[in-house]
mmCIF file of C-alpha atoms and ligand atoms in Angstrom:
data_model
loop_
_atom_site.group_PDB
_atom_site.id
_atom_site.type_symbol
_atom_site.label_atom_id
_atom_site.label_comp_id
_atom_site.label_asym_id
_atom_site.label_seq_id
_atom_site.Cartn_x
_atom_site.Cartn_y
_atom_site.Cartn_z
ATOM 1 C CA UNK T 706 0.302 25.585 -16.960
ATOM 2 C CA UNK T 707 -0.961 22.655 -14.879
ATOM 3 C CA UNK T 708 1.633 22.580 -12.086
ATOM 4 C CA UNK T 709 3.066 19.390 -10.674
ATOM 5 C CA UNK T 710 1.958 20.323 -7.155
ATOM 6 C CA UNK T 711 -0.310 22.905 -5.591
ATOM 7 C CA UNK T 712 -0.433 23.046 -1.779
ATOM 8 C CA UNK T 713 -4.033 22.752 -0.577
ATOM 9 C CA UNK T 714 -5.361 24.995 2.199
ATOM 10 C CA UNK T 715 -8.430 23.739 4.038
ATOM 11 C CA UNK T 716 -9.396 27.274 5.167
ATOM 12 C CA UNK T 717 -8.750 26.924 8.922
ATOM 13 C CA UNK T 718 -4.946 27.226 8.835
ATOM 14 C CA UNK T 719 -4.731 30.967 9.488
ATOM 15 C CA UNK T 720 -7.455 30.799 12.164
ATOM 16 C CA UNK T 721 -5.480 28.211 14.126
ATOM 17 C CA UNK T 722 -2.188 30.018 13.527
ATOM 18 C CA UNK T 723 -3.810 33.222 14.817
ATOM 19 C CA UNK T 724 -4.983 31.321 17.873
ATOM 20 C CA UNK T 725 -1.488 29.896 18.433
ATOM 21 C CA UNK T 726 0.158 33.300 17.998
ATOM 22 C CA UNK T 727 -2.242 34.890 20.472
ATOM 23 C CA UNK T 728 -1.839 32.179 23.051
ATOM 24 C CA UNK T 729 0.893 32.429 25.616
ATOM 25 C CA UNK T 730 2.835 29.629 23.879
ATOM 26 C CA UNK T 731 4.252 29.810 20.361
ATOM 27 C CA UNK T 732 7.268 27.538 20.820
ATOM 28 C CA UNK T 733 6.969 23.757 20.423
ATOM 29 C CA UNK T 734 5.044 21.083 22.334
ATOM 30 C CA UNK T 735 1.998 23.230 23.060
ATOM 31 C CA UNK T 736 -1.697 22.676 22.498
ATOM 32 C CA UNK T 737 -1.579 22.142 18.716
ATOM 33 C CA UNK T 738 1.469 19.877 18.801
ATOM 34 C CA UNK T 739 -0.268 17.696 21.368
ATOM 35 C CA UNK T 740 -3.557 17.640 19.458
ATOM 36 C CA UNK T 741 -1.758 16.511 16.281
ATOM 37 C CA UNK T 742 0.291 13.862 18.075
ATOM 38 C CA UNK T 743 -2.763 12.487 19.883
ATOM 39 C CA UNK T 744 -4.726 12.348 16.640
ATOM 40 C CA UNK T 745 -2.090 10.176 14.953
ATOM 41 C CA UNK T 746 -1.609 7.985 18.040
ATOM 42 C CA UNK T 747 -5.371 7.348 18.316
ATOM 43 C CA UNK T 748 -6.088 6.900 14.617
ATOM 44 C CA UNK T 749 -3.141 4.713 13.647
ATOM 45 C CA UNK T 750 -2.213 3.080 16.963
ATOM 46 C CA UNK T 751 1.331 4.464 17.021
ATOM 47 C CA UNK T 752 2.590 4.153 20.605
ATOM 48 C CA UNK T 753 3.993 7.663 20.684
ATOM 49 C CA UNK T 754 4.266 10.437 18.112
ATOM 50 C CA UNK T 755 6.577 13.439 18.164
ATOM 51 C CA UNK T 756 6.140 16.187 15.592
ATOM 52 C CA UNK T 757 9.403 17.277 13.994
ATOM 53 C CA UNK T 758 10.441 20.063 11.633
ATOM 54 C CA UNK T 759 10.768 17.574 8.762
ATOM 55 C CA UNK T 760 10.925 13.888 7.929
ATOM 56 C CA UNK T 761 14.673 14.473 7.599
ATOM 57 C CA UNK T 762 14.734 15.467 11.288
ATOM 58 C CA UNK T 763 12.706 12.393 12.244
ATOM 59 C CA UNK T 764 15.213 10.180 10.393
ATOM 60 C CA UNK T 765 18.101 11.900 12.184
ATOM 61 C CA UNK T 766 16.338 11.194 15.471
ATOM 62 C CA UNK T 767 16.181 7.506 14.473
ATOM 63 C CA UNK T 768 19.936 7.438 13.900
ATOM 64 C CA UNK T 769 20.504 8.983 17.356
ATOM 65 C CA UNK T 770 18.028 6.619 19.022
ATOM 66 C CA UNK T 771 19.722 3.596 17.452
ATOM 67 C CA UNK T 772 23.095 4.889 18.693
ATOM 68 C CA UNK T 773 24.580 4.489 15.248
ATOM 69 C CA UNK T 774 28.391 4.526 15.334
ATOM 70 C CA UNK T 775 31.047 4.702 12.614
ATOM 71 C CA UNK T 776 31.200 1.380 10.800
ATOM 72 C CA UNK T 777 27.602 0.338 11.553
ATOM 73 C CA UNK T 778 25.702 -0.768 8.467
ATOM 74 C CA UNK T 779 22.191 0.249 7.499
ATOM 75 C CA UNK T 780 20.358 -1.480 4.652
ATOM 76 C CA UNK T 781 17.996 0.639 2.554
ATOM 77 C CA UNK T 782 16.910 1.064 -1.058
ATOM 78 C CA UNK T 783 19.100 3.149 -3.333
ATOM 79 C CA UNK T 784 15.959 4.532 -4.927
ATOM 80 C CA UNK T 785 15.030 6.981 -2.164
ATOM 81 C CA UNK T 786 15.384 10.577 -1.081
ATOM 82 C CA UNK T 787 18.820 11.657 0.138
ATOM 83 C CA UNK T 788 17.631 12.134 3.748
ATOM 84 C CA UNK T 789 16.935 8.411 4.217
ATOM 85 C CA UNK T 790 20.673 7.781 3.846
ATOM 86 C CA UNK T 791 22.121 11.085 5.020
ATOM 87 C CA UNK T 792 20.596 10.776 8.506
ATOM 88 C CA UNK T 793 22.694 7.645 9.126
ATOM 89 C CA UNK T 794 25.787 8.826 7.244
ATOM 90 C CA UNK T 795 25.868 11.832 9.606
ATOM 91 C CA UNK T 796 26.526 9.353 12.464
ATOM 92 C CA UNK T 797 29.292 7.593 10.515
ATOM 93 C CA UNK T 798 27.271 4.638 9.221
ATOM 94 C CA UNK T 799 27.965 2.792 5.993
ATOM 95 C CA UNK T 800 24.842 2.668 3.921
ATOM 96 C CA UNK T 801 24.260 -0.657 2.174
ATOM 97 C CA UNK T 802 22.024 -0.091 -0.802
ATOM 98 C CA UNK T 803 19.540 -2.708 -1.989
ATOM 99 C CA UNK T 804 17.824 -2.817 -5.341
ATOM 100 C CA UNK T 805 14.184 -1.945 -5.932
ATOM 101 C CA UNK T 806 11.809 -4.666 -6.908
ATOM 102 C CA UNK T 807 10.855 -5.340 -10.499
ATOM 103 C CA UNK T 808 7.187 -4.658 -9.867
ATOM 104 C CA UNK T 809 7.517 -1.294 -8.088
ATOM 105 C CA UNK T 810 10.210 1.040 -6.735
ATOM 106 C CA UNK T 811 10.059 -0.357 -3.177
ATOM 107 C CA UNK T 812 13.003 -2.297 -1.783
ATOM 108 C CA UNK T 813 13.181 -5.857 -3.142
ATOM 109 C CA UNK T 814 12.603 -7.818 0.068
ATOM 110 C CA UNK T 815 14.346 -10.837 -1.474
ATOM 111 C CA UNK T 816 17.611 -8.878 -1.772
ATOM 112 C CA UNK T 817 17.810 -7.844 1.882
ATOM 113 C CA UNK T 818 18.989 -10.970 3.707
ATOM 114 C CA UNK T 819 22.062 -11.356 1.494
ATOM 115 C CA UNK T 820 23.274 -7.898 2.534
ATOM 116 C CA UNK T 821 23.240 -8.584 6.291
ATOM 117 C CA UNK T 822 26.598 -8.781 8.094
ATOM 118 C CA UNK T 823 27.655 -8.744 11.747
ATOM 119 C CA UNK T 824 27.775 -4.937 11.500
ATOM 120 C CA UNK T 825 24.187 -4.503 10.282
ATOM 121 C CA UNK T 826 22.091 -2.459 12.715
ATOM 122 C CA UNK T 827 18.895 -1.660 10.870
ATOM 123 C CA UNK T 828 16.802 -2.026 7.748
ATOM 124 C CA UNK T 829 15.140 1.133 6.500
ATOM 125 C CA UNK T 830 12.223 0.563 4.133
ATOM 126 C CA UNK T 831 10.603 3.307 2.060
ATOM 127 C CA UNK T 832 6.938 2.963 1.100
ATOM 128 C CA UNK T 833 7.295 4.635 -2.279
ATOM 129 C CA UNK T 834 4.210 6.553 -3.465
ATOM 130 C CA UNK T 835 2.444 5.363 -0.292
ATOM 131 C CA UNK T 836 2.495 1.781 -1.611
ATOM 132 C CA UNK T 837 3.498 -0.714 1.052
ATOM 133 C CA UNK T 838 6.688 -2.756 1.165
ATOM 134 C CA UNK T 839 6.338 -6.455 1.995
ATOM 135 C CA UNK T 840 6.370 -5.898 5.749
ATOM 136 C CA UNK T 841 5.806 -9.490 6.928
ATOM 137 C CA UNK T 842 8.900 -10.589 5.044
ATOM 138 C CA UNK T 843 10.964 -7.589 6.218
ATOM 139 C CA UNK T 844 9.944 -8.056 9.871
ATOM 140 C CA UNK T 845 10.693 -11.797 9.679
ATOM 141 C CA UNK T 846 14.235 -11.084 8.457
ATOM 142 C CA UNK T 847 14.716 -8.331 11.056
ATOM 143 C CA UNK T 848 13.567 -10.595 13.893
ATOM 144 C CA UNK T 849 15.790 -13.437 12.719
ATOM 145 C CA UNK T 850 18.902 -11.220 12.856
ATOM 146 C CA UNK T 851 17.687 -8.959 15.728
ATOM 147 C CA UNK T 852 17.700 -5.837 13.577
ATOM 148 C CA UNK T 853 15.677 -2.671 13.956
ATOM 149 C CA UNK T 854 13.235 -1.721 11.208
ATOM 150 C CA UNK T 855 12.646 1.935 10.397
ATOM 151 C CA UNK T 856 9.740 2.695 8.077
ATOM 152 C CA UNK T 857 10.449 5.815 6.040
ATOM 153 C CA UNK T 858 6.777 6.599 5.532
ATOM 154 C CA UNK T 859 7.428 10.134 4.232
ATOM 155 C CA UNK T 860 4.817 9.559 1.500
ATOM 156 C CA UNK T 861 2.695 7.000 3.285
ATOM 157 C CA UNK T 862 0.361 8.718 5.726
ATOM 158 C CA UNK T 863 -3.012 6.939 5.858
ATOM 159 C CA UNK T 864 -1.846 3.941 3.862
ATOM 160 C CA UNK T 865 -1.992 0.320 4.974
ATOM 161 C CA UNK T 866 -0.229 -3.037 4.844
ATOM 162 C CA UNK T 867 -2.981 -5.642 5.046
ATOM 163 C CA UNK T 868 -5.092 -3.975 7.744
ATOM 164 C CA UNK T 869 -2.173 -2.343 9.559
ATOM 165 C CA UNK T 870 -1.415 1.385 9.134
ATOM 166 C CA UNK T 871 1.971 2.021 7.551
ATOM 167 C CA UNK T 872 4.273 3.402 10.183
ATOM 168 C CA UNK T 873 2.847 1.120 12.880
ATOM 169 C CA UNK T 874 4.796 -2.028 11.932
ATOM 170 C CA UNK T 875 8.496 -1.098 12.213
ATOM 171 C CA UNK T 876 10.140 -0.224 15.535
ATOM 172 C CA UNK T 877 10.307 3.425 14.421
ATOM 173 C CA UNK T 878 8.764 5.306 11.525
ATOM 174 C CA UNK T 879 8.994 8.732 9.984
ATOM 175 C CA UNK T 880 6.509 10.927 8.093
ATOM 176 C CA UNK T 881 6.744 14.120 6.046
ATOM 177 C CA UNK T 882 4.320 17.029 5.943
ATOM 178 C CA UNK T 883 6.282 18.912 3.283
ATOM 179 C CA UNK T 884 4.000 20.824 0.943
ATOM 180 C CA UNK T 885 4.092 18.051 -1.671
ATOM 181 C CA UNK T 886 2.555 15.483 0.696
ATOM 182 C CA UNK T 887 -1.117 14.555 1.289
ATOM 183 C CA UNK T 888 -1.393 16.658 4.454
ATOM 184 C CA UNK T 889 1.068 19.453 4.899
ATOM 185 C CA UNK T 890 2.533 22.178 7.087
ATOM 186 C CA UNK T 891 5.006 23.736 4.628
ATOM 187 C CA UNK T 892 7.964 21.894 6.072
ATOM 188 C CA UNK T 893 7.129 19.361 8.748
ATOM 189 C CA UNK T 894 7.429 15.784 9.841
ATOM 190 C CA UNK T 895 6.833 13.260 12.574
ATOM 191 C CA UNK T 896 8.561 10.406 14.346
ATOM 192 C CA UNK T 897 6.329 7.518 15.424
ATOM 193 C CA UNK T 898 7.764 5.246 18.106
ATOM 194 C CA UNK T 899 6.301 1.750 18.314
ATOM 195 C CA UNK T 900 8.903 0.104 20.538
ATOM 196 C CA UNK T 901 8.827 0.848 24.280
ATOM 197 C CA UNK T 902 12.635 0.801 24.477
ATOM 198 C CA UNK T 903 12.825 4.102 22.607
ATOM 199 C CA UNK T 904 9.972 6.033 24.225
ATOM 200 C CA UNK T 905 11.798 7.857 27.016
ATOM 201 C CA UNK T 906 14.942 8.676 25.102
ATOM 202 C CA UNK T 907 13.062 9.942 22.045
ATOM 203 C CA UNK T 908 11.512 12.782 24.077
ATOM 204 C CA UNK T 909 14.939 13.750 25.378
ATOM 205 C CA UNK T 910 16.624 13.728 21.976
ATOM 206 C CA UNK T 911 13.672 15.790 20.639
ATOM 207 C CA UNK T 912 14.252 18.500 23.295
ATOM 208 C CA UNK T 913 17.991 19.194 22.885
ATOM 209 C CA UNK T 914 19.116 16.294 25.081
ATOM 210 C CA UNK T 915 17.177 17.578 28.102
ATOM 211 C CA UNK T 916 14.359 16.108 30.182
ATOM 212 C CA UNK T 917 12.194 19.181 29.577
ATOM 213 C CA UNK T 918 9.175 17.121 28.417
ATOM 214 C CA UNK T 919 9.106 15.256 31.745
ATOM 215 C CA UNK T 920 9.479 18.616 33.521
ATOM 216 C CA UNK T 921 6.428 20.041 31.667
ATOM 217 C CA UNK T 922 4.451 16.979 32.733
ATOM 218 C CA UNK T 923 5.387 17.801 36.335
ATOM 219 C CA UNK T 924 7.400 14.606 36.830
ATOM 220 C CA UNK T 925 10.596 16.391 37.928
ATOM 221 C CA UNK T 926 11.176 19.785 39.567
ATOM 222 C CA UNK T 927 13.892 21.032 37.207
ATOM 223 C CA UNK T 928 15.219 19.963 33.864
ATOM 224 C CA UNK T 929 18.769 19.614 32.608
ATOM 225 C CA UNK T 930 21.138 18.098 30.083
ATOM 226 C CA UNK T 931 20.854 14.304 30.318
ATOM 227 C CA UNK T 932 21.795 12.975 26.834
ATOM 228 C CA UNK T 933 22.681 14.055 23.316
ATOM 229 C CA UNK T 934 19.922 15.619 21.241
ATOM 230 C CA UNK T 935 18.978 18.577 19.134
ATOM 231 C CA UNK T 936 16.091 20.963 18.535
ATOM 232 C CA UNK T 937 13.814 18.722 16.501
ATOM 233 C CA UNK T 938 10.419 20.078 17.515
ATOM 234 C CA UNK T 939 8.488 22.528 15.333
ATOM 235 C CA UNK T 940 6.840 25.661 16.693
ATOM 236 C CA UNK T 941 3.136 25.792 17.502
ATOM 237 C CA UNK T 942 2.616 27.853 14.337
ATOM 238 C CA UNK T 943 3.541 24.834 12.203
ATOM 239 C CA UNK T 944 1.504 22.463 14.353
ATOM 240 C CA UNK T 945 -1.540 24.788 14.096
ATOM 241 C CA UNK T 946 -1.307 24.648 10.294
ATOM 242 C CA UNK T 947 -1.038 20.861 10.392
ATOM 243 C CA UNK T 948 -4.029 20.537 12.707
ATOM 244 C CA UNK T 949 -6.232 22.333 10.172
ATOM 245 C CA UNK T 950 -5.122 19.775 7.597
ATOM 246 C CA UNK T 951 -5.698 16.805 9.885
ATOM 247 C CA UNK T 952 -9.299 17.883 10.400
ATOM 248 C CA UNK T 953 -9.860 17.424 6.662
ATOM 249 C CA UNK T 954 -7.806 14.266 6.215
ATOM 250 C CA UNK T 955 -10.743 12.108 5.137
ATOM 251 C CA UNK T 956 -11.946 14.619 2.563
ATOM 252 C CA UNK T 957 -8.400 15.048 1.207
ATOM 253 C CA UNK T 958 -7.867 11.298 0.998
ATOM 254 C CA UNK T 959 -11.097 10.536 -0.768
ATOM 255 C CA UNK T 960 -10.388 13.198 -3.420
ATOM 256 C CA UNK T 961 -6.807 12.041 -3.919
ATOM 257 C CA UNK T 962 -7.868 8.421 -4.375
ATOM 258 C CA UNK T 963 -10.468 9.579 -6.910
ATOM 259 C CA UNK T 964 -7.702 11.397 -8.827
ATOM 260 C CA UNK T 965 -5.500 8.288 -8.740
ATOM 261 C CA UNK T 966 -8.310 6.047 -10.006
ATOM 262 C CA UNK T 967 -9.120 8.490 -12.793
ATOM 263 C CA UNK T 968 -5.495 8.516 -13.975
ATOM 264 C CA UNK T 969 -5.394 4.719 -13.893
ATOM 265 C CA UNK T 970 -8.634 4.384 -15.823
ATOM 266 C CA UNK T 971 -7.559 6.820 -18.528
ATOM 267 C CA UNK T 972 -4.046 5.380 -18.952
ATOM 268 C CA UNK T 973 -4.581 1.660 -18.559
ATOM 269 C CA UNK T 974 -4.825 1.015 -22.306
ATOM 270 C CA UNK T 975 -1.171 2.158 -22.555
ATOM 271 C CA UNK T 976 -0.277 -0.469 -19.995
ATOM 272 C CA UNK T 977 -2.310 -3.091 -21.839
ATOM 273 C CA UNK T 978 -0.431 -2.272 -25.037
ATOM 274 C CA UNK T 979 2.932 -2.451 -23.237
ATOM 275 C CA UNK T 980 3.717 1.205 -23.907
ATOM 276 C CA UNK T 981 4.267 2.129 -20.258
ATOM 277 C CA UNK T 982 4.280 0.544 -16.798
ATOM 278 C CA UNK T 983 1.692 1.899 -14.350
ATOM 279 C CA UNK T 984 1.938 1.749 -10.529
ATOM 280 C CA UNK T 985 1.611 -1.789 -9.167
ATOM 281 C CA UNK T 986 -0.273 -2.284 -5.915
ATOM 282 C CA UNK T 987 0.608 -5.648 -4.353
ATOM 283 C CA UNK T 988 -2.428 -7.431 -2.874
ATOM 284 C CA UNK T 989 -1.222 -6.605 0.650
ATOM 285 C CA UNK T 990 -0.994 -2.861 -0.009
ATOM 286 C CA UNK T 991 -3.508 -0.084 0.430
ATOM 287 C CA UNK T 992 -3.403 3.091 -1.636
ATOM 288 C CA UNK T 993 -3.274 6.550 -0.073
ATOM 289 C CA UNK T 994 -3.446 8.436 -3.380
ATOM 290 C CA UNK T 995 -0.093 10.078 -2.833
ATOM 291 C CA UNK T 996 1.309 9.974 -6.352
ATOM 292 C CA UNK T 997 0.655 8.764 -9.873
ATOM 293 C CA UNK T 998 3.620 7.712 -11.964
ATOM 294 C CA UNK T 999 4.435 6.045 -15.270
ATOM 295 C CA UNK T 1000 7.562 4.095 -16.100
ATOM 296 C CA UNK T 1001 8.629 4.783 -19.695
ATOM 297 C CA UNK T 1002 10.691 2.437 -21.886
ATOM 298 C CA UNK T 1003 13.899 4.464 -21.626
ATOM 299 C CA UNK T 1004 15.276 7.887 -20.626
ATOM 300 C CA UNK T 1005 15.020 9.307 -24.139
ATOM 301 C CA UNK T 1006 11.327 8.496 -24.321
ATOM 302 C CA UNK T 1007 10.724 9.866 -20.808
ATOM 303 C CA UNK T 1008 12.535 13.128 -21.586
ATOM 304 C CA UNK T 1009 10.648 13.532 -24.847
ATOM 305 C CA UNK T 1010 7.359 12.978 -23.019
ATOM 306 C CA UNK T 1011 8.337 15.575 -20.371
ATOM 307 C CA UNK T 1012 9.099 18.101 -23.147
ATOM 308 C CA UNK T 1013 5.920 17.257 -25.074
ATOM 309 C CA UNK T 1014 3.794 17.732 -21.943
ATOM 310 C CA UNK T 1015 5.604 20.966 -21.045
ATOM 311 C CA UNK T 1016 4.821 22.382 -24.475
ATOM 312 C CA UNK T 1017 1.170 21.495 -23.876
ATOM 313 C CA UNK T 1018 1.193 23.266 -20.487
ATOM 314 C CA UNK T 1019 1.616 20.239 -18.213
ATOM 315 C CA UNK T 1020 4.412 19.986 -15.674
ATOM 316 C CA UNK T 1021 5.362 16.315 -15.172
ATOM 317 C CA UNK T 1022 8.583 15.526 -13.321
ATOM 318 C CA UNK T 1023 11.022 12.675 -12.733
ATOM 319 C CA UNK T 1024 12.079 11.623 -9.247
ATOM 320 C CA UNK T 1025 14.990 10.223 -7.228
ATOM 321 C CA UNK T 1026 18.427 9.732 -8.693
ATOM 322 C CA UNK T 1027 19.724 6.415 -7.315
ATOM 323 C CA UNK T 1028 21.871 7.231 -4.304
ATOM 324 C CA UNK T 1029 24.571 4.635 -5.059
ATOM 325 C CA UNK T 1030 25.406 6.579 -8.245
ATOM 326 C CA UNK T 1031 25.160 10.046 -6.630
ATOM 327 C CA UNK T 1032 28.245 12.306 -6.758
ATOM 328 C CA UNK T 1033 28.599 11.887 -2.969
ATOM 329 C CA UNK T 1034 28.408 8.086 -2.892
ATOM 330 C CA UNK T 1035 29.606 6.764 -6.226
ATOM 331 C CA UNK T 1036 33.215 6.298 -5.082
ATOM 332 C CA UNK T 1037 32.163 4.763 -1.779
ATOM 333 C CA UNK T 1038 29.780 2.250 -3.351
ATOM 334 C CA UNK T 1039 31.196 -1.264 -3.581
ATOM 335 C CA UNK T 1040 28.048 -3.288 -4.128
ATOM 336 C CA UNK T 1041 26.401 -4.867 -7.140
ATOM 337 C CA UNK T 1042 24.622 -3.254 -10.030
ATOM 338 C CA UNK T 1043 21.181 -2.101 -8.921
ATOM 339 C CA UNK T 1044 19.453 -2.259 -12.258
ATOM 340 C CA UNK T 1045 15.850 -1.704 -11.118
ATOM 341 C CA UNK T 1046 16.829 1.312 -9.059
ATOM 342 C CA UNK T 1047 18.569 2.761 -12.123
ATOM 343 C CA UNK T 1048 15.561 1.932 -14.274
ATOM 344 C CA UNK T 1049 13.243 3.968 -12.005
ATOM 345 C CA UNK T 1050 15.734 6.860 -11.875
ATOM 346 C CA UNK T 1051 15.945 6.938 -15.649
ATOM 347 C CA UNK T 1052 12.388 6.133 -16.686
ATOM 348 C CA UNK T 1053 9.890 7.075 -13.954
ATOM 349 C CA UNK T 1054 7.694 10.112 -14.537
ATOM 350 C CA UNK T 1055 5.338 11.670 -11.959
ATOM 351 C CA UNK T 1056 2.152 13.335 -13.179
ATOM 352 C CA UNK T 1057 0.551 16.463 -11.661
ATOM 353 C CA UNK T 1058 -1.166 15.446 -8.422
ATOM 354 C CA UNK T 1059 -2.916 17.720 -5.935
ATOM 355 C CA UNK T 1060 -6.269 18.061 -4.197
ATOM 356 C CA UNK T 1061 -7.581 20.788 -6.497
ATOM 357 C CA UNK T 1062 -6.677 18.982 -9.732
ATOM 358 C CA UNK T 1063 -9.881 18.845 -11.772
ATOM 359 C CA UNK T 1064 -11.244 15.804 -13.589
ATOM 360 C CA UNK T 1065 -11.164 17.750 -16.848
ATOM 361 C CA UNK T 1066 -7.482 18.533 -16.272
ATOM 362 C CA UNK T 1067 -6.770 14.828 -15.731
ATOM 363 C CA UNK T 1068 -8.641 14.150 -18.949
ATOM 364 C CA UNK T 1069 -6.501 16.773 -20.743
ATOM 365 C CA UNK T 1070 -3.260 15.307 -19.336
ATOM 366 C CA UNK T 1071 -4.195 11.713 -20.208
ATOM 367 C CA UNK T 1072 -5.405 12.649 -23.669
ATOM 368 C CA UNK T 1073 -1.996 14.145 -24.403
ATOM 369 C CA UNK T 1074 -0.094 11.184 -22.982
ATOM 370 C CA UNK T 1075 -2.218 8.862 -25.121
ATOM 371 C CA UNK T 1076 -1.621 11.083 -28.163
ATOM 372 C CA UNK T 1077 2.124 11.015 -27.528
ATOM 373 C CA UNK T 1078 2.182 7.214 -27.551
ATOM 374 C CA UNK T 1079 -0.335 6.747 -30.331
ATOM 375 C CA UNK T 1080 1.653 8.991 -32.679
ATOM 376 C CA UNK T 1081 4.789 6.859 -32.210
HETATM 377 C C1 PLP E 2397 11.287 8.827 1.098
HETATM 378 C C2 PLP E 2397 11.552 10.191 1.665
HETATM 379 N N1 PLP E 2397 12.163 10.286 2.862
HETATM 380 C C3 PLP E 2397 12.427 11.475 3.421
HETATM 381 C C4 PLP E 2397 12.053 12.651 2.806
HETATM 382 C C5 PLP E 2397 12.378 13.959 3.460
HETATM 383 O O1 PLP E 2397 11.213 14.639 3.873
HETATM 384 P P1 PLP E 2397 11.281 16.129 4.410
HETATM 385 O O2 PLP E 2397 11.287 17.028 3.222
HETATM 386 O O3 PLP E 2397 10.036 16.277 5.231
HETATM 387 O O4 PLP E 2397 12.500 16.254 5.228
HETATM 388 C C6 PLP E 2397 11.432 12.607 1.566
HETATM 389 C C7 PLP E 2397 11.051 13.843 0.887
HETATM 390 O O5 PLP E 2397 10.150 13.911 0.098
HETATM 391 C C8 PLP E 2397 11.163 11.343 0.972
HETATM 392 O O6 PLP E 2397 10.589 11.230 -0.235
#
């Protein structure tokens, strides 16, 4: 069976974990945490990075930093992972779902302004498959109404909008290092802070509401409880794993982009013949080779293709179920029909994608997808 995902190990993970375990510090914010954070700050120009145990944690930190209160409204796409919304719902926010765009699953930037009210606090954009949202337009709207922009860049490490790294444009941004992502640490994530207003408080929220980070830097002689917070930082064992991955980021990225291009090349005749929709990269977007997907005509066709591929030994999978129709939110949702979001929930199919996927396996997968459509 060709799996959907296979976590890649660069070879140095256990060496660095061994080093971390044998050092005097295994808890968070040690040598490896700081090396990882500095790497991302230097490479992508994020003002400050804090590793977290997951992207979910980083999103929850955003909700705390923005002091979200019951009744506040947060605009985001319905076509996203549950954590994008849940982080804000935990603080009592009302999530205002926007539709995806027709050309790709990202939020339709033209639908955002109409959803803004006096209670709106933030816009959360999700760079689906590492493909950039229209950030100039989003930032223009946010500035006009004095809203905060959070980039949920869970899938978007090392991707760009024009020449700017994703995650460096919004006031805050969040990344995932879950084992399905380009670089991984099992579970893992990161908050990037680009707005000075949040720098000091983010460290405090990260460390259980205490000023322990300032204490470790020698700025104060004892630390204590100064704000709300939680335990968002991962142990050094996780950070050591991530550091081994970071060292091979360029190699990982170049292979993943090669895989993406190979899929595109071998499937583009299906697009030409209007059998499927392939990923659309707007001219302003880079490509970080995170994912390759198809959009089928309807659910029946997608499910038949999934079954056909499974019988051939290929594990292809669908993705998000639109949050406005989820069992938790359906009765709370009062907005319009979000037909593109529903379309992606019902028709999008993700193909196997991982560093060790071989060109001959891509050929095998594409040959079968082509056969499926050509026999119809
Ligand atoms: C858009 C998006 N946001 C947040 C998350 C949550 O990431 P994590 O599993 O690191 O908490 C995911 C998970 O894949 C995601 O796709």
